[in-house]
């Protein structure tokens, strides 16, 4: 899901699409993967090894979205996409939250966290 959201952010911001690289280690019967995503010239890595390549890429995309939601030229859009993603993951509609450009992205994330406590 996070890979799709990162790609959507790139398209809305007129950036190049994200590109992923992967490190594979471990024996053939139990491989471990770690991924990095290059987004608009910045590289974001998955924080830990994952059991599948897909999980590692999604983890790297999640790190990128979290970082971009608090800074950069598209921070408001990244925050909206991240909040939308969190809402979908928790089966809550994004329209349940007030998404206003005047509200800092950090407040939106706190609102989401507070709602589910």
PDB file of N, CA, C and O in Angstrom, residues 19-47:
ATOM      1  N   UNK A  19      12.291   4.588  -7.419  1.00  0.00           N
ATOM      2  CA  UNK A  19      12.993   3.380  -7.868  1.00  0.00           C
ATOM      3  C   UNK A  19      13.539   2.659  -6.639  1.00  0.00           C
ATOM      4  O   UNK A  19      14.008   3.283  -5.696  1.00  0.00           O
ATOM      5  N   UNK A  20      13.451   1.337  -6.670  1.00  0.00           N
ATOM      6  CA  UNK A  20      13.812   0.511  -5.523  1.00  0.00           C
ATOM      7  C   UNK A  20      15.056  -0.322  -5.810  1.00  0.00           C
ATOM      8  O   UNK A  20      15.237  -0.809  -6.926  1.00  0.00           O
ATOM      9  N   UNK A  21      15.892  -0.467  -4.801  1.00  0.00           N
ATOM     10  CA  UNK A  21      17.020  -1.395  -4.859  1.00  0.00           C
ATOM     11  C   UNK A  21      16.883  -2.320  -3.658  1.00  0.00           C
ATOM     12  O   UNK A  21      16.285  -1.957  -2.645  1.00  0.00           O
ATOM     13  N   UNK A  22      17.446  -3.503  -3.787  1.00  0.00           N
ATOM     14  CA  UNK A  22      17.248  -4.498  -2.744  1.00  0.00           C
ATOM     15  C   UNK A  22      18.544  -5.209  -2.414  1.00  0.00           C
ATOM     16  O   UNK A  22      19.381  -5.445  -3.281  1.00  0.00           O
ATOM     17  N   UNK A  23      18.694  -5.552  -1.144  1.00  0.00           N
ATOM     18  CA  UNK A  23      19.788  -6.396  -0.670  1.00  0.00           C
ATOM     19  C   UNK A  23      19.151  -7.697  -0.206  1.00  0.00           C
ATOM     20  O   UNK A  23      18.186  -7.687   0.568  1.00  0.00           O
ATOM     21  N   UNK A  24      19.688  -8.806  -0.698  1.00  0.00           N
ATOM     22  CA  UNK A  24      19.196 -10.123  -0.288  1.00  0.00           C
ATOM     23  C   UNK A  24      20.327 -10.833   0.427  1.00  0.00           C
ATOM     24  O   UNK A  24      21.459 -10.866  -0.040  1.00  0.00           O
ATOM     25  N   UNK A  25      20.018 -11.408   1.579  1.00  0.00           N
ATOM     26  CA  UNK A  25      21.031 -12.178   2.292  1.00  0.00           C
ATOM     27  C   UNK A  25      20.373 -13.383   2.944  1.00  0.00           C
ATOM     28  O   UNK A  25      19.155 -13.475   3.022  1.00  0.00           O
ATOM     29  N   UNK A  26      21.203 -14.289   3.383  1.00  0.00           N
ATOM     30  CA  UNK A  26      20.699 -15.490   4.033  1.00  0.00           C
ATOM     31  C   UNK A  26      20.643 -16.653   3.063  1.00  0.00           C
ATOM     32  O   UNK A  26      20.816 -16.500   1.858  1.00  0.00           O
ATOM     33  N   UNK A  27      20.375 -17.840   3.591  1.00  0.00           N
ATOM     34  CA  UNK A  27      20.318 -19.035   2.739  1.00  0.00           C
ATOM     35  C   UNK A  27      19.077 -19.028   1.849  1.00  0.00           C
ATOM     36  O   UNK A  27      18.119 -18.289   2.095  1.00  0.00           O
ATOM     37  N   UNK A  28      19.093 -19.856   0.809  1.00  0.00           N
ATOM     38  CA  UNK A  28      17.973 -19.914  -0.131  1.00  0.00           C
ATOM     39  C   UNK A  28      16.651 -20.274   0.548  1.00  0.00           C
ATOM     40  O   UNK A  28      15.593 -19.792   0.139  1.00  0.00           O
ATOM     41  N   UNK A  29      16.693 -21.104   1.574  1.00  0.00           N
ATOM     42  CA  UNK A  29      15.457 -21.522   2.228  1.00  0.00           C
ATOM     43  C   UNK A  29      14.921 -20.483   3.220  1.00  0.00           C
ATOM     44  O   UNK A  29      13.781 -20.585   3.660  1.00  0.00           O
ATOM     45  N   UNK A  30      15.730 -19.477   3.566  1.00  0.00           N
ATOM     46  CA  UNK A  30      15.284 -18.434   4.503  1.00  0.00           C
ATOM     47  C   UNK A  30      15.932 -17.094   4.154  1.00  0.00           C
ATOM     48  O   UNK A  30      16.702 -16.532   4.943  1.00  0.00           O
ATOM     49  N   UNK A  31      15.603 -16.544   2.972  1.00  0.00           N
ATOM     50  CA  UNK A  31      16.223 -15.267   2.598  1.00  0.00           C
ATOM     51  C   UNK A  31      15.660 -14.111   3.415  1.00  0.00           C
ATOM     52  O   UNK A  31      14.549 -14.183   3.946  1.00  0.00           O
ATOM     53  N   UNK A  32      16.463 -13.062   3.528  1.00  0.00           N
ATOM     54  CA  UNK A  32      16.049 -11.819   4.182  1.00  0.00           C
ATOM     55  C   UNK A  32      16.323 -10.686   3.212  1.00  0.00           C
ATOM     56  O   UNK A  32      17.319 -10.706   2.493  1.00  0.00           O
ATOM     57  N   UNK A  33      15.435  -9.693   3.214  1.00  0.00           N
ATOM     58  CA  UNK A  33      15.536  -8.596   2.264  1.00  0.00           C
ATOM     59  C   UNK A  33      15.533  -7.260   2.983  1.00  0.00           C
ATOM     60  O   UNK A  33      14.830  -7.069   3.976  1.00  0.00           O
ATOM     61  N   UNK A  34      16.302  -6.345   2.441  1.00  0.00           N
ATOM     62  CA  UNK A  34      16.301  -4.959   2.896  1.00  0.00           C
ATOM     63  C   UNK A  34      16.246  -4.115   1.628  1.00  0.00           C
ATOM     64  O   UNK A  34      16.955  -4.396   0.660  1.00  0.00           O
ATOM     65  N   UNK A  35      15.407  -3.108   1.615  1.00  0.00           N
ATOM     66  CA  UNK A  35      15.213  -2.306   0.409  1.00  0.00           C
ATOM     67  C   UNK A  35      15.499  -0.837   0.679  1.00  0.00           C
ATOM     68  O   UNK A  35      15.442  -0.368   1.813  1.00  0.00           O
ATOM     69  N   UNK A  36      15.800  -0.135  -0.396  1.00  0.00           N
ATOM     70  CA  UNK A  36      15.959   1.316  -0.362  1.00  0.00           C
ATOM     71  C   UNK A  36      15.176   1.878  -1.537  1.00  0.00           C
ATOM     72  O   UNK A  36      15.105   1.260  -2.609  1.00  0.00           O
ATOM     73  N   UNK A  37      14.563   3.027  -1.332  1.00  0.00           N
ATOM     74  CA  UNK A  37      13.818   3.677  -2.402  1.00  0.00           C
ATOM     75  C   UNK A  37      14.457   5.034  -2.666  1.00  0.00           C
ATOM     76  O   UNK A  37      14.792   5.774  -1.746  1.00  0.00           O
ATOM     77  N   UNK A  38      14.649   5.338  -3.939  1.00  0.00           N
ATOM     78  CA  UNK A  38      15.144   6.646  -4.354  1.00  0.00           C
ATOM     79  C   UNK A  38      13.931   7.444  -4.794  1.00  0.00           C
ATOM     80  O   UNK A  38      13.238   7.064  -5.741  1.00  0.00           O
ATOM     81  N   UNK A  39      13.676   8.539  -4.095  1.00  0.00           N
ATOM     82  CA  UNK A  39      12.531   9.386  -4.395  1.00  0.00           C
ATOM     83  C   UNK A  39      13.008  10.818  -4.543  1.00  0.00           C
ATOM     84  O   UNK A  39      13.517  11.410  -3.589  1.00  0.00           O
ATOM     85  N   UNK A  40      12.918  11.336  -5.739  1.00  0.00           N
ATOM     86  CA  UNK A  40      13.303  12.721  -6.031  1.00  0.00           C
ATOM     87  C   UNK A  40      14.722  13.026  -5.558  1.00  0.00           C
ATOM     88  O   UNK A  40      14.999  14.063  -4.973  1.00  0.00           O
ATOM     89  N   UNK A  41      15.637  12.078  -5.784  1.00  0.00           N
ATOM     90  CA  UNK A  41      17.036  12.295  -5.446  1.00  0.00           C
ATOM     91  C   UNK A  41      17.418  11.927  -4.021  1.00  0.00           C
ATOM     92  O   UNK A  41      18.593  11.989  -3.671  1.00  0.00           O
ATOM     93  N   UNK A  42      16.467  11.566  -3.188  1.00  0.00           N
ATOM     94  CA  UNK A  42      16.751  11.156  -1.811  1.00  0.00           C
ATOM     95  C   UNK A  42      16.562   9.656  -1.677  1.00  0.00           C
ATOM     96  O   UNK A  42      15.674   9.075  -2.303  1.00  0.00           O
ATOM     97  N   UNK A  43      17.376   9.040  -0.843  1.00  0.00           N
ATOM     98  CA  UNK A  43      17.273   7.607  -0.624  1.00  0.00           C
ATOM     99  C   UNK A  43      16.771   7.329   0.786  1.00  0.00           C
ATOM    100  O   UNK A  43      17.253   7.923   1.751  1.00  0.00           O
ATOM    101  N   UNK A  44      15.791   6.444   0.876  1.00  0.00           N
ATOM    102  CA  UNK A  44      15.201   6.045   2.152  1.00  0.00           C
ATOM    103  C   UNK A  44      15.298   4.531   2.251  1.00  0.00           C
ATOM    104  O   UNK A  44      14.936   3.827   1.313  1.00  0.00           O
ATOM    105  N   UNK A  45      15.765   4.017   3.397  1.00  0.00           N
ATOM    106  CA  UNK A  45      15.957   2.580   3.581  1.00  0.00           C
ATOM    107  C   UNK A  45      14.932   1.994   4.532  1.00  0.00           C
ATOM    108  O   UNK A  45      14.493   2.654   5.470  1.00  0.00           O
ATOM    109  N   UNK A  46      14.609   0.741   4.291  1.00  0.00           N
ATOM    110  CA  UNK A  46      13.770   0.026   5.253  1.00  0.00           C
ATOM    111  C   UNK A  46      14.585  -0.121   6.541  1.00  0.00           C
ATOM    112  O   UNK A  46      15.787  -0.354   6.491  1.00  0.00           O
ATOM    113  N   UNK A  47      13.963   0.022   7.694  1.00  0.00           N
ATOM    114  CA  UNK A  47      14.712   0.019   8.955  1.00  0.00           C
ATOM    115  C   UNK A  47      15.278  -1.341   9.347  1.00  0.00           C
ATOM    116  O   UNK A  47      16.227  -1.413  10.115  1.00  0.00           O
TER     117      UNK A  47
END
